[in-house]
Tab-separated table of C-alpha atoms in Angstrom:
chain	number	residue	atom	x	y	z
A	79	MET	CA	-17.065	-5.816	-10.475
A	80	LYS	CA	-13.464	-5.019	-11.212
A	81	TYR	CA	-10.443	-7.981	-10.076
A	82	ARG	CA	-6.937	-7.264	-8.785
A	83	VAL	CA	-4.558	-9.315	-7.999
A	84	ILE	CA	-3.720	-9.761	-4.054
A	85	GLY	CA	-0.526	-12.068	-2.651
A	86	SER	CA	3.037	-12.911	-5.351
A	87	SER	CA	3.625	-16.175	-4.463
A	88	PRO	CA	1.229	-18.741	-7.625
A	89	GLU	CA	0.756	-21.115	-5.398
A	90	THR	CA	-1.123	-18.923	-3.108
A	91	ARG	CA	-1.796	-15.850	-5.202
A	92	ARG	CA	-5.648	-14.643	-4.915
A	93	GLU	CA	-7.753	-11.948	-7.795
A	94	VAL	CA	-10.560	-10.864	-5.815
A	95	SER	CA	-13.199	-8.198	-5.916
A	96	VAL	CA	-11.515	-4.385	-5.568
A	97	LEU	CA	-14.797	-4.400	-2.786
A	98	SER	CA	-14.814	-6.863	-0.158
A	99	LEU	CA	-17.401	-6.725	1.906
A	100	GLY	CA	-17.067	-7.159	5.813
A	101	THR	CA	-19.787	-9.348	7.962
A	102	MET	CA	-18.627	-8.313	11.458
A	103	THR	CA	-21.927	-7.935	12.631
A	104	PHE	CA	-24.116	-10.423	10.496
A	105	GLY	CA	-25.565	-13.411	12.504
A	106	THR	CA	-25.823	-10.557	15.494
A	107	ILE	CA	-26.217	-6.646	15.054
A	108	VAL	CA	-28.043	-8.347	11.218
A	109	ASP	CA	-29.875	-10.368	11.523
A	110	GLU	CA	-29.448	-13.963	9.171
A	111	ALA	CA	-32.191	-13.296	6.777
A	112	THR	CA	-30.648	-9.732	5.904
A	113	SER	CA	-27.121	-10.861	5.862
A	114	PHE	CA	-28.286	-13.652	3.466
A	115	ALA	CA	-29.254	-11.361	1.722
A	116	ILE	CA	-26.557	-8.809	1.518
A	117	LEU	CA	-24.082	-11.989	0.517
A	118	ASP	CA	-26.396	-12.780	-1.804
A	119	ARG	CA	-26.542	-9.494	-4.178
A	120	PHE	CA	-22.272	-8.924	-3.570
A	121	ALA	CA	-22.033	-12.369	-5.252
A	122	GLU	CA	-24.534	-11.484	-8.045
A	123	ALA	CA	-23.278	-8.287	-8.343
A	124	GLY	CA	-19.038	-10.201	-8.700
A	125	GLY	CA	-17.877	-9.057	-5.244
A	126	THR	CA	-15.503	-12.684	-3.583
A	127	PHE	CA	-14.155	-10.716	-1.487
A	128	ILE	CA	-15.473	-11.512	1.834
A	129	ASP	CA	-13.791	-10.343	5.167
A	130	THR	CA	-14.392	-11.753	9.063
A	131	SER	CA	-12.795	-12.673	12.701
A	132	ASN	CA	-12.867	-15.169	14.707
A	133	ASN	CA	-13.838	-12.834	17.595
A	134	TYR	CA	-16.959	-11.237	15.449
A	135	ALA	CA	-19.586	-9.961	17.070
A	136	PHE	CA	-17.902	-11.024	21.015
A	137	TRP	CA	-19.794	-7.328	22.396
A	138	VAL	CA	-22.850	-8.005	20.964
A	139	ASN	CA	-23.712	-11.020	23.451
A	140	GLY	CA	-20.955	-11.117	25.563
A	141	THR	CA	-19.458	-14.534	24.041
A	142	GLN	CA	-15.962	-14.719	22.798
A	143	GLY	CA	-17.011	-13.978	19.399
A	144	GLY	CA	-16.954	-17.061	16.060
A	145	GLU	CA	-20.982	-15.681	15.090
A	146	SER	CA	-20.205	-13.852	11.998
A	147	GLU	CA	-17.191	-16.640	10.731
A	148	GLU	CA	-20.381	-19.450	11.915
A	149	LEU	CA	-23.076	-17.427	9.607
A	150	VAL	CA	-20.061	-16.847	6.207
A	151	GLY	CA	-20.118	-20.199	6.889
A	152	ARG	CA	-23.746	-21.878	6.736
A	153	TRP	CA	-24.109	-18.989	3.320
A	154	LEU	CA	-21.184	-20.835	1.848
A	155	LYS	CA	-23.143	-24.027	2.154
A	156	SER	CA	-26.758	-22.795	0.983
A	157	ARG	CA	-25.186	-21.321	-1.616
A	158	GLY	CA	-23.215	-24.706	-2.913
A	159	VAL	CA	-20.160	-21.937	-3.342
A	160	GLY	CA	-16.515	-22.586	-2.823
A	161	ASP	CA	-12.677	-21.397	-3.903
A	162	GLU	CA	-14.534	-19.296	-5.923
A	163	PHE	CA	-14.837	-17.126	-3.245
A	164	THR	CA	-11.918	-15.193	-1.343
A	165	ILE	CA	-12.697	-15.819	2.673
A	166	ALA	CA	-10.981	-13.454	4.724
A	167	THR	CA	-10.351	-14.266	8.710
A	168	LYS	CA	-8.332	-12.488	11.379
A	169	LEU	CA	-6.866	-14.784	15.678
A	170	GLY	CA	-5.150	-12.827	18.043
A	171	ALA	CA	-7.988	-10.912	19.653
A	172	ARG	CA	-10.542	-13.105	20.710
A	173	PRO	CA	-11.282	-12.681	24.391
A	174	ASN	CA	-10.348	-15.558	26.504
A	175	GLN	CA	-13.255	-15.215	28.416
A	176	PRO	CA	-17.117	-14.022	27.038
A	177	THR	CA	-17.352	-10.560	27.209
A	178	THR	CA	-20.022	-7.818	26.670
A	179	GLY	CA	-16.339	-5.329	26.440
A	180	PHE	CA	-13.081	-4.043	25.617
A	181	SER	CA	-10.424	-6.551	27.111
A	182	LEU	CA	-6.793	-6.666	26.949
A	183	ASP	CA	-7.430	-10.089	28.215
A	184	VAL	CA	-7.128	-11.893	24.584
A	185	GLU	CA	-5.519	-15.111	22.762
A	186	GLY	CA	-2.504	-13.674	21.353
A	187	LEU	CA	-0.225	-14.827	18.682
A	188	SER	CA	1.464	-18.042	20.241
A	189	ALA	CA	2.047	-21.111	17.974
A	190	LYS	CA	-0.544	-23.308	20.410
A	191	VAL	CA	-3.336	-20.595	19.464
A	192	ILE	CA	-2.483	-19.254	15.311
A	193	ARG	CA	-2.594	-23.689	15.459
A	194	GLU	CA	-5.898	-24.160	17.039
A	195	SER	CA	-7.150	-20.670	16.759
A	196	SER	CA	-7.252	-21.432	12.664
A	197	GLU	CA	-8.502	-24.919	12.209
A	198	ARG	CA	-11.458	-23.875	14.397
A	199	SER	CA	-12.198	-20.343	11.861
A	200	ARG	CA	-11.680	-23.141	9.114
A	201	GLU	CA	-14.124	-25.470	11.163
A	202	ARG	CA	-16.891	-22.706	11.428
A	203	LEU	CA	-17.023	-21.233	8.383
A	204	GLY	CA	-16.706	-24.846	6.409
A	205	ILE	CA	-13.920	-24.477	4.178
A	206	GLU	CA	-10.220	-26.533	3.321
A	207	LYS	CA	-8.998	-23.685	3.271
A	208	ILE	CA	-8.448	-20.139	5.038
A	209	HIS	CA	-7.437	-17.940	1.967
A	210	LEU	CA	-6.422	-15.245	3.832
A	211	LEU	CA	-5.206	-15.097	7.014
A	212	TYR	CA	-4.616	-12.530	9.358
A	213	ALA	CA	-2.864	-11.641	12.657
A	214	HIS	CA	-5.803	-9.372	13.893
A	215	ILE	CA	-3.980	-7.433	16.750
A	216	MET	CA	-0.054	-7.306	17.940
A	217	ASP	CA	0.870	-9.526	20.824
A	218	GLU	CA	4.012	-8.264	22.621
A	219	ASN	CA	4.695	-10.972	24.846
A	220	THR	CA	4.921	-13.738	22.546
A	221	PRO	CA	8.326	-13.776	19.986
A	222	LEU	CA	7.766	-12.475	16.665
A	223	GLU	CA	10.050	-16.033	15.820
A	224	GLU	CA	7.675	-17.812	17.814
A	225	THR	CA	4.147	-15.795	15.645
A	226	VAL	CA	6.048	-16.333	11.929
A	227	GLN	CA	6.655	-19.801	12.040
A	228	GLY	CA	4.022	-20.415	13.604
A	229	PHE	CA	2.064	-19.183	11.051
A	230	ALA	CA	3.917	-20.298	8.744
A	231	ASP	CA	3.248	-23.873	10.192
A	232	VAL	CA	-0.576	-22.906	8.605
A	233	VAL	CA	0.478	-22.506	5.281
A	234	ALA	CA	2.320	-25.750	6.150
A	235	ASP	CA	-0.523	-27.625	6.996
A	236	GLY	CA	-2.640	-25.732	4.484
A	237	VAL	CA	-4.915	-24.582	6.507
A	238	ALA	CA	-4.302	-20.774	5.390
A	239	GLY	CA	-2.970	-19.449	1.883
A	240	LEU	CA	-1.893	-16.197	2.274
A	241	LEU	CA	-0.586	-14.420	5.486
A	242	GLY	CA	-1.396	-10.689	6.461
A	243	ALA	CA	-1.571	-8.541	9.464
A	244	SER	CA	-3.590	-6.157	10.935
A	245	ASN	CA	-3.644	-2.829	13.008
A	246	HIS	CA	0.656	-3.053	13.506
A	247	TRP	CA	2.994	-0.929	13.069
A	248	SER	CA	4.569	-1.334	10.197
A	249	TRP	CA	7.799	-1.501	11.793
A	250	ARG	CA	6.726	-5.218	13.271
A	251	ILE	CA	5.495	-6.293	10.111
A	252	GLU	CA	8.673	-5.587	8.170
A	253	ARG	CA	10.460	-6.667	11.444
A	254	ALA	CA	8.629	-10.003	10.501
A	255	ARG	CA	8.307	-10.231	6.570
A	256	THR	CA	12.780	-10.279	7.481
A	257	LEU	CA	12.420	-13.337	10.087
A	258	ALA	CA	9.899	-15.136	7.499
A	259	ALA	CA	12.144	-14.322	4.736
A	260	ALA	CA	15.481	-15.197	6.443
A	261	ALA	CA	13.675	-18.474	7.804
A	262	GLY	CA	12.418	-19.214	4.194
A	263	VAL	CA	9.191	-19.090	5.329
A	264	PRO	CA	6.077	-17.253	3.775
A	265	GLY	CA	5.198	-14.232	5.579
A	266	TYR	CA	2.764	-10.482	5.043
A	267	GLU	CA	1.548	-10.461	2.529
A	268	VAL	CA	-1.840	-8.551	3.073
A	269	LEU	CA	-2.290	-5.471	5.209
A	270	GLN	CA	-5.567	-3.551	6.949
A	271	HIS	CA	-5.995	-0.683	8.668
A	272	HIS	CA	-8.585	1.522	8.865
A	273	HIS	CA	-8.219	4.362	6.387
A	274	SER	CA	-11.033	6.696	4.017
A	275	TYR	CA	-10.513	10.338	2.567
A	276	LEU	CA	-10.482	12.133	6.548
A	277	ARG	CA	-7.114	11.772	8.131
A	278	GLN	CA	-7.504	11.266	11.656
A	279	ARG	CA	-4.844	11.852	13.917
A	280	THR	CA	-1.883	9.960	14.742
A	281	ASP	CA	-0.654	10.983	18.142
A	282	ILE	CA	-4.022	9.888	20.847
A	283	PRO	CA	-3.413	7.065	22.822
A	284	SER	CA	-5.327	4.201	21.722
A	285	LEU	CA	-6.427	0.832	24.244
A	286	ARG	CA	-3.570	-0.618	22.833
A	287	SER	CA	-1.039	1.606	22.988
A	288	PRO	CA	0.222	4.181	24.685
A	289	ASP	CA	1.935	5.929	21.464
A	290	GLY	CA	-1.378	5.851	19.120
A	291	ASN	CA	-3.585	4.301	17.273
A	292	GLN	CA	-0.983	1.964	15.522
A	293	GLY	CA	-5.089	0.467	14.090
A	294	LEU	CA	-4.407	3.794	11.233
A	295	VAL	CA	-3.064	4.166	7.976
A	296	SER	CA	-0.729	7.172	8.853
A	297	GLY	CA	2.679	8.183	6.582
A	298	ASP	CA	5.205	6.030	7.384
A	299	LEU	CA	3.027	3.121	6.510
A	300	LEU	CA	1.718	4.834	3.010
A	301	SER	CA	5.770	4.782	2.353
A	302	TYR	CA	6.236	1.263	3.772
A	303	LEU	CA	3.614	0.555	0.990
A	304	ARG	CA	5.306	2.726	-1.651
A	305	ALA	CA	8.358	1.153	-1.161
A	306	ASN	CA	6.457	-2.976	-1.140
A	307	PRO	CA	4.590	-2.819	-4.649
A	308	GLU	CA	3.725	-6.253	-3.982
A	309	LEU	CA	2.218	-5.373	-0.913
A	310	THR	CA	-2.033	-5.660	-0.762
A	311	GLN	CA	-3.366	-2.352	1.487
A	312	VAL	CA	-6.822	-3.558	2.844
A	313	SER	CA	-8.647	-0.267	4.691
A	314	TYR	CA	-11.910	-1.566	7.136
A	315	SER	CA	-14.126	1.224	8.418
A	316	PRO	CA	-13.591	4.204	4.933
A	317	LEU	CA	-16.379	5.455	5.412
A	318	ILE	CA	-15.828	5.308	9.065
A	319	SER	CA	-19.750	3.853	10.431
A	320	GLY	CA	-21.941	6.609	8.158
A	321	ALA	CA	-19.695	9.353	9.413
A	322	TYR	CA	-19.685	11.483	6.109
A	323	VAL	CA	-23.444	11.541	5.570
A	324	ARG	CA	-24.890	10.721	8.660
A	325	ASP	CA	-25.253	14.208	11.739
A	326	ASP	CA	-26.055	10.707	14.481
A	327	LYS	CA	-22.755	9.358	13.824
A	328	PRO	CA	-20.131	11.948	15.024
A	329	LEU	CA	-16.801	12.095	13.436
A	330	GLY	CA	-15.101	11.883	17.177
A	331	PRO	CA	-11.495	13.313	19.075
A	332	GLY	CA	-9.668	11.789	16.744
A	333	PHE	CA	-10.825	14.010	13.572
A	334	GLU	CA	-10.619	17.783	15.178
A	335	HIS	CA	-7.814	18.708	13.885
A	336	ALA	CA	-7.957	21.505	10.847
A	337	GLY	CA	-7.432	19.460	8.123
A	338	THR	CA	-10.813	17.483	8.653
A	339	GLU	CA	-12.796	20.672	6.940
A	340	PRO	CA	-11.361	21.210	4.318
A	341	ARG	CA	-11.561	17.900	2.748
A	342	LEU	CA	-14.858	17.541	3.632
A	343	LYS	CA	-15.748	20.178	1.783
A	344	ALA	CA	-13.552	18.561	-1.092
A	345	VAL	CA	-15.534	15.944	-1.255
A	346	ARG	CA	-18.720	17.325	-1.294
A	347	GLU	CA	-17.728	19.234	-3.979
A	348	VAL	CA	-16.385	16.746	-6.111
A	349	ALA	CA	-19.726	14.606	-5.378
A	350	ALA	CA	-21.728	17.316	-6.451
A	351	GLU	CA	-19.462	17.724	-9.817
A	352	THR	CA	-19.873	14.092	-10.286
A	353	GLY	CA	-24.154	13.464	-9.617
A	354	ALA	CA	-22.623	10.314	-6.750
A	355	THR	CA	-22.621	10.212	-3.674
A	356	VAL	CA	-19.661	11.349	-1.487
A	357	ASN	CA	-19.458	7.833	0.078
A	358	GLN	CA	-18.563	6.457	-3.160
A	359	VAL	CA	-16.515	9.444	-4.231
A	360	VAL	CA	-14.016	8.106	-1.013
A	361	LEU	CA	-14.393	4.375	-2.223
A	362	SER	CA	-13.004	6.376	-5.658
A	363	TRP	CA	-10.859	7.941	-4.483
A	364	LEU	CA	-9.269	4.713	-2.086
A	365	MET	CA	-9.542	2.379	-4.978
A	366	GLY	CA	-7.911	4.892	-7.422
A	367	GLY	CA	-4.584	6.019	-6.581
A	368	ASP	CA	-1.760	6.354	-6.755
A	369	ILE	CA	-0.918	3.271	-3.597
A	370	PRO	CA	-4.396	1.497	-4.974
A	371	VAL	CA	-6.139	0.328	-1.629
A	372	LEU	CA	-9.686	-2.384	-1.270
A	373	PRO	CA	-12.130	-0.538	0.580
A	374	LEU	CA	-13.377	-3.216	3.305
A	375	VAL	CA	-17.088	-2.060	3.277
A	376	GLY	CA	-19.854	-3.336	6.379
A	377	ALA	CA	-23.556	-2.978	5.255
A	378	SER	CA	-26.115	-3.603	7.357
A	379	SER	CA	-28.292	-3.664	3.783
A	380	VAL	CA	-28.974	-4.486	0.579
A	381	ALA	CA	-29.714	-0.294	-0.100
A	382	GLN	CA	-26.189	0.022	1.926
A	383	LEU	CA	-24.199	-2.554	-0.317
A	384	GLU	CA	-25.844	-0.666	-3.825
A	385	GLU	CA	-24.780	2.205	-2.690
A	386	ASN	CA	-21.120	0.766	-2.279
A	387	LEU	CA	-20.962	-1.671	-5.037
A	388	GLY	CA	-21.911	2.285	-7.410
A	389	ALA	CA	-18.187	3.708	-6.381
A	390	VAL	CA	-16.958	0.988	-8.844
A	391	GLU	CA	-18.216	1.942	-12.023
A	392	LEU	CA	-16.876	5.902	-10.482
A	393	GLU	CA	-14.407	7.104	-12.122
A	394	LEU	CA	-12.919	10.257	-10.873
A	395	THR	CA	-11.504	12.580	-13.421
A	396	PRO	CA	-7.199	13.209	-12.658
A	397	GLU	CA	-8.673	16.845	-11.962
A	398	GLN	CA	-11.268	15.615	-9.461
A	399	ARG	CA	-8.518	13.175	-7.176
A	400	ALA	CA	-5.859	16.301	-8.102
A	401	LYS	CA	-8.378	18.977	-6.492
A	402	LEU	CA	-9.132	15.747	-2.986
A	403	ASP	CA	-5.093	15.468	-3.187
A	404	SER	CA	-4.492	18.710	-3.063
A	405	VAL	CA	-5.821	19.180	0.731
A	406	ASN	CA	-3.899	19.052	2.828
């Protein structure tokens, strides 16, 4: 395994594995025995960065979420491990009522929610401190000043360490960080958005925004990251739910543009040259770019995890990387 330091403060920064394990479906779609086996193999391979959320996975059984956090907590307790792992969770998108579908009626990012939801997450996880706490989605109904102070308060209380923002426009991230700096309190240091080698259209309205999908890494966000190298980008769904290699997993309308086929061709050619899988090439491309990204990978079996782990040692040559990067 390889490692990277995230965070800039000596008090909160963490050394994490360059591959993060997503546990969204653990405890629901993926049963406990399989989930534990995947977590055990990840730990055995040197993985230390585990990601969950307080709303995972409400849509499976019609709940408000919490199943994933609870399972991760049981695993941590049963294995007798703790602070050597960096546990990241999120709040803000937990539905206020049990549901099996998308809902705009979610908890949001008020100071009260941040305080109460972070405490409940900590209890479910069974840990003294949430090492990395994200604002899962934007809350445009709560003043940003309140959200910034709410997160700063849970850091001051020892509930959370590093702070992050997921699925946010870059201008809102910058505004929140500016407010935090002006107030002399901790701000967002880790970002989490969807990012892969294939480029997804950003002009298609999302369920939460008529202006496009704020959850995607775009040119604007890449420029922001390049100008602020102290920030860390974690990228979820880097393998697009298996769509690179599975015919039963269509890419969807977001990838219906002229750039998709040439990029698929390029990544397949590089995979053939290296003897690696397409998925491994995608993960290696993300980890080794000029803006290094920490891929957040899910797995429903140990075999899937093994493939992902193989990407850590895959070193693309400058020529191979140039080939991938040169495709528009």
